[in-house]
Structure formats: structure tokens, C-alpha cells
CSV table of N, CA and C in Angstrom, one decimal:
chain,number,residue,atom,x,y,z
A,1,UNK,N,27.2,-46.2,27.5
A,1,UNK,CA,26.6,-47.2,26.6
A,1,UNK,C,27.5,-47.4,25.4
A,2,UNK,N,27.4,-48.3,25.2
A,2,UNK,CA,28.5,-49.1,23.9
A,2,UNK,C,27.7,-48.9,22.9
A,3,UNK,N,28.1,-49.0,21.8
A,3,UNK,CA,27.8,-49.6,20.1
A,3,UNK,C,29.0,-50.2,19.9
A,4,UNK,N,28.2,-51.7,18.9
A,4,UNK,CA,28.8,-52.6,18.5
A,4,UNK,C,29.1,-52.1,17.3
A,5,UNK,N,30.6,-52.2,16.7
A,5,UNK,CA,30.6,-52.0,15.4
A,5,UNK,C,29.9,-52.5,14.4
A,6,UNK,N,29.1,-53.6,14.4
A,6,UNK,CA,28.2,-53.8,13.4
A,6,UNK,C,26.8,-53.1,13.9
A,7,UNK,N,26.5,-52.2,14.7
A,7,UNK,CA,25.0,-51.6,14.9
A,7,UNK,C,25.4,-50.3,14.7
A,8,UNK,N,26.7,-49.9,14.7
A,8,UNK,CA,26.9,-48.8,14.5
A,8,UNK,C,27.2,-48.6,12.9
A,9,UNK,N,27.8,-49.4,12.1
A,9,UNK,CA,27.2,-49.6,10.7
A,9,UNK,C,25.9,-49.8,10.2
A,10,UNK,N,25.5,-50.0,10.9
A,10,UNK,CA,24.0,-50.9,10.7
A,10,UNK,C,23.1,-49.1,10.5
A,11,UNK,N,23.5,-48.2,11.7
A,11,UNK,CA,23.1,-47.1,11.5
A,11,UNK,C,23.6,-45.8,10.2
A,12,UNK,N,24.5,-46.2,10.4
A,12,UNK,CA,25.3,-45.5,9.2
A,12,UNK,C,24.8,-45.9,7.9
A,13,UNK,N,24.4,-47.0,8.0
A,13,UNK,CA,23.7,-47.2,6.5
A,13,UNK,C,22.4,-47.2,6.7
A,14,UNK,N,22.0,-47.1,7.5
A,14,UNK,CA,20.2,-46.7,7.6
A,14,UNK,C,20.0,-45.0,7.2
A,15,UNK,N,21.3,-44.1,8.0
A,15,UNK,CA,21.1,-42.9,7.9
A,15,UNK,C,21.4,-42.8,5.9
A,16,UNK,N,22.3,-43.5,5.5
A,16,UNK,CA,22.9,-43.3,4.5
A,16,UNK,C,21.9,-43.8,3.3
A,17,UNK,N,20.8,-44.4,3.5
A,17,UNK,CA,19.8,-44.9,3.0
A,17,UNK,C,18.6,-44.4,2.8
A,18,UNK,N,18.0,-43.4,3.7
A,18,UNK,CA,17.5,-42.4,4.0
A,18,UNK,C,17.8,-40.6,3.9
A,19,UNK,N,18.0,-40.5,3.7
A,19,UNK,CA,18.7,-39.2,3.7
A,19,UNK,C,18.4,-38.6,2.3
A,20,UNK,N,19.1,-39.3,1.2
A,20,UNK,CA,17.8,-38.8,-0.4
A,20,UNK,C,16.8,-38.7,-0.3
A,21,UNK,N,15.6,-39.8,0.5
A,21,UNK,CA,14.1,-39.4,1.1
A,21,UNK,C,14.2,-38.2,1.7
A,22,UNK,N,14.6,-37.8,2.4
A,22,UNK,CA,14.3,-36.8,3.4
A,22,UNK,C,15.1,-35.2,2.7
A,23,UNK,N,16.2,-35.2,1.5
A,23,UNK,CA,16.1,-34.1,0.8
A,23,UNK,C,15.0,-34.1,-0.4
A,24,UNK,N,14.6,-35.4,-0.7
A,24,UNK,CA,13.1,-35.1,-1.9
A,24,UNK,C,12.1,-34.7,-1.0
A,25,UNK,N,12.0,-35.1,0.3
A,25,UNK,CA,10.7,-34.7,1.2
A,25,UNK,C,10.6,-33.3,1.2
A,26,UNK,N,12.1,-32.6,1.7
A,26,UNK,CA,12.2,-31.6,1.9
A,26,UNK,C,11.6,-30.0,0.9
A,27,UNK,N,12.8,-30.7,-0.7
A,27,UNK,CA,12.2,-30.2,-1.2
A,27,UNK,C,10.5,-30.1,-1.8
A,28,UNK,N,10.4,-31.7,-2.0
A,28,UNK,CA,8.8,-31.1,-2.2
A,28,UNK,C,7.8,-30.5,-0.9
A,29,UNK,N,8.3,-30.2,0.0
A,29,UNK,CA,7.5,-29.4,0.9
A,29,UNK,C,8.0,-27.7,0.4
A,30,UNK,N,9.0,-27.6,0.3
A,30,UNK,CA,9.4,-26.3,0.2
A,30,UNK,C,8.6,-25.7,-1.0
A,31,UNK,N,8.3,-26.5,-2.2
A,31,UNK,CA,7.7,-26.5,-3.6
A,31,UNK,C,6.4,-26.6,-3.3
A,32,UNK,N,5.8,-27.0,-2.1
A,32,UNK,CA,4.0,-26.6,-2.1
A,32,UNK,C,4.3,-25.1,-0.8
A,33,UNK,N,5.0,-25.5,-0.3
A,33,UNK,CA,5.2,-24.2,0.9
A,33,UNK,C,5.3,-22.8,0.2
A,34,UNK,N,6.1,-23.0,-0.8
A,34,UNK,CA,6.5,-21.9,-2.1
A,34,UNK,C,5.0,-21.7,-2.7
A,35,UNK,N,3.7,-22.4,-3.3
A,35,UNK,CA,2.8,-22.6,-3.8
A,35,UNK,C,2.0,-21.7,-3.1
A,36,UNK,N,1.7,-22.5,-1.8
A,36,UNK,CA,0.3,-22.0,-0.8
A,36,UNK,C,1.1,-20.5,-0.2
A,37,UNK,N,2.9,-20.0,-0.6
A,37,UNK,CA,2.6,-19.0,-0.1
A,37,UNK,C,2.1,-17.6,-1.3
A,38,UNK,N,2.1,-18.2,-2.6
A,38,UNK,CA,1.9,-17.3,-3.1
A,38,UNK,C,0.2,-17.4,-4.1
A,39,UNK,N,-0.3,-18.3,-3.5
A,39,UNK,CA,-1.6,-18.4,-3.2
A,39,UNK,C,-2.2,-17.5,-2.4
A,40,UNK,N,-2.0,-17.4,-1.0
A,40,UNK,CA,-2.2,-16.5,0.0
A,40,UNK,C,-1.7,-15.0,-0.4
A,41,UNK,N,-0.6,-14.9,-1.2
A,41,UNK,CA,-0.7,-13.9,-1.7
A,41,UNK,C,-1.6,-12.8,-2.7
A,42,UNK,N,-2.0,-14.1,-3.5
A,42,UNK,CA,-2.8,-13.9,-4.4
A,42,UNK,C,-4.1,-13.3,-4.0
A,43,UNK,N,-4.8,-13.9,-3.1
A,43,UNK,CA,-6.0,-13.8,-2.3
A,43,UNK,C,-6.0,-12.3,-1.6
A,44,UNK,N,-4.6,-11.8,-0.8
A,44,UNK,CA,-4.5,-11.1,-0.2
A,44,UNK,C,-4.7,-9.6,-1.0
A,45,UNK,N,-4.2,-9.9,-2.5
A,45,UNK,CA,-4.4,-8.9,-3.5
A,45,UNK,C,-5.3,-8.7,-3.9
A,46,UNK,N,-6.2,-9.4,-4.1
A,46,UNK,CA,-7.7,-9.7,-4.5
A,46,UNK,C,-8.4,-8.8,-3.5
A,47,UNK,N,-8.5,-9.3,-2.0
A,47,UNK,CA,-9.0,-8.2,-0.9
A,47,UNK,C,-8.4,-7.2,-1.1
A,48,UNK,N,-7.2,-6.7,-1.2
A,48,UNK,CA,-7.1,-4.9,-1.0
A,48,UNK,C,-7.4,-4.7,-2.2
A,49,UNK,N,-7.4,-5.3,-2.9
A,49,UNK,CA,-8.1,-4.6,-5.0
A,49,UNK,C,-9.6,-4.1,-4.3
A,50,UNK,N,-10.3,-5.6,-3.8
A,50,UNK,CA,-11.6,-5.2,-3.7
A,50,UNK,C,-12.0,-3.8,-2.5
A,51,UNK,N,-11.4,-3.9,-1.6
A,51,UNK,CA,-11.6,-2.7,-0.8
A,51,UNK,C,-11.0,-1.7,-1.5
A,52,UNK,N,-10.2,-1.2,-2.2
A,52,UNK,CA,-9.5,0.3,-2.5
A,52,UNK,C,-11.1,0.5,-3.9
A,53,UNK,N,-11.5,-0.6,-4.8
A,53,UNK,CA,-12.6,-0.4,-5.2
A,53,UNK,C,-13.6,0.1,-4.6
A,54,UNK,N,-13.8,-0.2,-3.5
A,54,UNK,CA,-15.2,-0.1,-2.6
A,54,UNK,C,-14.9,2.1,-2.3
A,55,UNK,N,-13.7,1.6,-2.0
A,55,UNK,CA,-13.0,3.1,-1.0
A,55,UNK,C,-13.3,4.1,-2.5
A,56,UNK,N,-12.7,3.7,-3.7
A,56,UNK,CA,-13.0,4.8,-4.5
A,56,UNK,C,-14.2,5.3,-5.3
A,57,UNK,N,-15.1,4.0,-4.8
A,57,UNK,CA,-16.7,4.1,-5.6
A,57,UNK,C,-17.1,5.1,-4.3
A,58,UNK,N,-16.7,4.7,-2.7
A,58,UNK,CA,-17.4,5.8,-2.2
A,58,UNK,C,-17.4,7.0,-2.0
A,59,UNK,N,-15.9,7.6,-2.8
A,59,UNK,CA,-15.5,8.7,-2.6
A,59,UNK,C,-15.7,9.5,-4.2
A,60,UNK,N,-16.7,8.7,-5.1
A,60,UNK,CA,-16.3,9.3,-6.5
A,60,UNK,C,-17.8,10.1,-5.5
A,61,UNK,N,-17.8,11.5,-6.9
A,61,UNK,CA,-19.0,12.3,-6.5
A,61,UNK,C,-20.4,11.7,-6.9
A,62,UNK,N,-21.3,12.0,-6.1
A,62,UNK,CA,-23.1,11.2,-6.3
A,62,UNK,C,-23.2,11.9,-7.3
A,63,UNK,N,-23.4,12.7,-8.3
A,63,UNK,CA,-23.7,13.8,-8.9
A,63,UNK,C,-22.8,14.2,-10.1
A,64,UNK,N,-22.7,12.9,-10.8
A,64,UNK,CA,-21.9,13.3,-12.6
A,64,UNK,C,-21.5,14.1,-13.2
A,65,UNK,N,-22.8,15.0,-13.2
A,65,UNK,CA,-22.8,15.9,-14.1
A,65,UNK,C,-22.4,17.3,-13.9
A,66,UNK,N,-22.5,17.7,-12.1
A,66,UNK,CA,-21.8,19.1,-11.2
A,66,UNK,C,-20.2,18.2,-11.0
A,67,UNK,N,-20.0,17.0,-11.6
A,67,UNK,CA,-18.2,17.1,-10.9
A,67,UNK,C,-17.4,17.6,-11.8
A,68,UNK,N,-17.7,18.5,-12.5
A,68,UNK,CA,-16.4,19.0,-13.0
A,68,UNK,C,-16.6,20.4,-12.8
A,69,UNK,N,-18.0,21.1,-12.3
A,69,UNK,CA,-17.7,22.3,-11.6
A,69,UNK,C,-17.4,22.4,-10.5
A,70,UNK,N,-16.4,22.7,-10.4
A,70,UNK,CA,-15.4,22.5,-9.2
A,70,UNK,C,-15.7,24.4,-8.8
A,71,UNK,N,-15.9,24.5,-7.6
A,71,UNK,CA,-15.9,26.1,-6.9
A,71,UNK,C,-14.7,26.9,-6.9
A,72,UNK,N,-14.2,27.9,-7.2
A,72,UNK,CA,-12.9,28.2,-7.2
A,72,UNK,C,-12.8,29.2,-5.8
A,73,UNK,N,-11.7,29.4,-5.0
A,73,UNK,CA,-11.7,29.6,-3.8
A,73,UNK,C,-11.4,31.2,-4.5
A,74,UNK,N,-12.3,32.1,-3.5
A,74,UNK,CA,-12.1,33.7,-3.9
A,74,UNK,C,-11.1,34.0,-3.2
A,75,UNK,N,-10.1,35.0,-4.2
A,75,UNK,CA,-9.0,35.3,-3.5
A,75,UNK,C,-7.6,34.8,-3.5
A,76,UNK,N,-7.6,33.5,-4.6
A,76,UNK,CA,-6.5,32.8,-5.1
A,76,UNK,C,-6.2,32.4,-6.6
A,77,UNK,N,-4.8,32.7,-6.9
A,77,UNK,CA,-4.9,32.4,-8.5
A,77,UNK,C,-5.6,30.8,-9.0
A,78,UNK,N,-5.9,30.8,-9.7
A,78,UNK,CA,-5.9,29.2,-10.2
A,78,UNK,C,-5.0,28.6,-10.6
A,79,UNK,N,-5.1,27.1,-9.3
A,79,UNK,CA,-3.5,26.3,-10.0
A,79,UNK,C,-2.9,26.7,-8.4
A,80,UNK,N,-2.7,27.8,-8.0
A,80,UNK,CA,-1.6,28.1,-6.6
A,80,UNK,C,-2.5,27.3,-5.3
A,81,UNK,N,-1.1,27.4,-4.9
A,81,UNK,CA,-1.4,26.0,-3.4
A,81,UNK,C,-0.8,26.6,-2.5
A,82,UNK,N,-1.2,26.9,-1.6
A,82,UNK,CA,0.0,26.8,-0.1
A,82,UNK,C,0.9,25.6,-0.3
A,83,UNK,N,0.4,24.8,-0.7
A,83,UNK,CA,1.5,23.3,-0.1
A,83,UNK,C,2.3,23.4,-1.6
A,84,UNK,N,2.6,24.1,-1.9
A,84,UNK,CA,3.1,23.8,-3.5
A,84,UNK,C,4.8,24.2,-3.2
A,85,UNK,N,5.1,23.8,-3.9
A,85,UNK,CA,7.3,24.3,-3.3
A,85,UNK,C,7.2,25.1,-3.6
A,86,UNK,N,8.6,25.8,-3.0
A,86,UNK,CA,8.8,27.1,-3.5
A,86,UNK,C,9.2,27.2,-5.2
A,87,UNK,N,10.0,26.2,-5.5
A,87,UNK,CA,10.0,25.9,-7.1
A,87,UNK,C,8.9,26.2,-7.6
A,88,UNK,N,7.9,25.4,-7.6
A,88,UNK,CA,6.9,25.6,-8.3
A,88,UNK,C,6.5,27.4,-8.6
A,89,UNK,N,6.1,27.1,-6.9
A,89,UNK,CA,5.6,29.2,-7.1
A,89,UNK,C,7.0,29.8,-8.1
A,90,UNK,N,7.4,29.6,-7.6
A,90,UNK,CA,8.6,30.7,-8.0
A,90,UNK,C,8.1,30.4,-9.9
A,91,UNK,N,8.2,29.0,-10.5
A,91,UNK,CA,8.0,29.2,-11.9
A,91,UNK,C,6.5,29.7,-12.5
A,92,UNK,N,5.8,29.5,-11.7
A,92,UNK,CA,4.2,30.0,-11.8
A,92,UNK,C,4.4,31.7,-11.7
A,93,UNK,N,5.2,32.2,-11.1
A,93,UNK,CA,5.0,33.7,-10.9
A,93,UNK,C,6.0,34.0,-12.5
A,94,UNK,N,7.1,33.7,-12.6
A,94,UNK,CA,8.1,33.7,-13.7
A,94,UNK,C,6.9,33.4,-15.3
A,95,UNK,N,6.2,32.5,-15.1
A,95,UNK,CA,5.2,32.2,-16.3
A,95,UNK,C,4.2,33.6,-17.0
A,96,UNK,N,3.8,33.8,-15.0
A,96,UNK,CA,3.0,35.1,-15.0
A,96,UNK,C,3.4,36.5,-15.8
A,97,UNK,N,4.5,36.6,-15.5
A,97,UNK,CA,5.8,37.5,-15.7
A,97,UNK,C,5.8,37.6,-17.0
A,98,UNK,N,5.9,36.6,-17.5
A,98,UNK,CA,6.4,36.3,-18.8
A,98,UNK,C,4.9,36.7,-20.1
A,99,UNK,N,3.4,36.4,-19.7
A,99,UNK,CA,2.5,36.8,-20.4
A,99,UNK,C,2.0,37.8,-20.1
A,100,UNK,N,2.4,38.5,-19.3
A,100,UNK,CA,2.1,40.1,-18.9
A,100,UNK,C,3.3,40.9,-18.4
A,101,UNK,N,4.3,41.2,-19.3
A,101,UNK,CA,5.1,41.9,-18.9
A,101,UNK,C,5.1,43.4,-18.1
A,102,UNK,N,5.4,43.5,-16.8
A,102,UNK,CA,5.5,44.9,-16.3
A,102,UNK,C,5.8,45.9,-17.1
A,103,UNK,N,4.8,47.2,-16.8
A,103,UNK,CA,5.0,48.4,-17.8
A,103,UNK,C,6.1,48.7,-17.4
């Protein structure tokens, strides 16, 4: 199939005519695209705010006034952890050390 040099200009200046439309189109999609994505963002923060709320109202204690008597486990210093580093222990025993010196 042929093009005639004048339909083949004819296109060249249609594309050439168009083309600033279609980079303003572009960008203003990108600039609501950009909008509604941090919209959806927004929203999505709102839900996990509201659930970690929900999660920590149902995990505070029923009972105000017993939560700060906490049970202490018989048989362990206060403050020591199994799961605690060895650093740690190690400066908790050195502390010990240090306000009770060995006879």
C-alpha cells in the first residue's frame, strides 16, 4: 500500500498536532493517579490504626487496679530472662558483684 506524499504529511502534522494533548493528558492522569494512590493509602492507614487500637484495648488488663501487681516467678532474680544476651547477664551479674562484694 502506497502513501501519497501529501497524506503522508497530512499525518505527520495530525500526529504533530496532537501529541502536546496527549503529554497534558498524560500527565494529568499521572497527577490524579498520584492523588487516588495516596488516598488509598491514607485509608489503608486509618484501618490498621483502627485495628492495632482494637488489638491493644483487647489485650490491656480488665482490672486497673491489680495491673501493676505483676506475680514474680519463685526462683528467679528480678529483671533476669532466659532470652536476655549473654551481655546483658553478664552485666547484671558484674552490677550484682559490684553491690555485694564477695567476702
Amino acid at each position: 500500500m502506497t502513501v501519497s506524499f501529501r497524506a503522508g504529511r497530512y499525518l505527520v502534522a495530525l500526529l504533530w498536532n496532537s501529541a502536546p494533548w496527549g503529554f497534558i493528558g498524560f500527565a494529568v492522569g499521572c497527577v490524579f493517579g498520584t492523588l487516588q494512590a495516596v488516598e488509598l493509602l491514607e485509608t489503608v492507614d486509618d484501618y490498621f490504626y483502627q485495628a492495632m487500637a482494637k488489638v491493644v484495648h483487647q489485650c490491656a488488663p480488665s482490672d486497673l487496679a491489680n495491673a501493676s501487681d505483676a506475680e514474680q516467678v519463685k526462683g528467679r532474680a528480678p529483671g533476669s530472662s532466659d532470652h536476655a544476651s549473654p551481655i546483658r547477664r553478664t552485666e547484671a551479674r558484674a552490677e550484682r558483684t559490684l553491690e555485694h562484694p564477695p567476702p
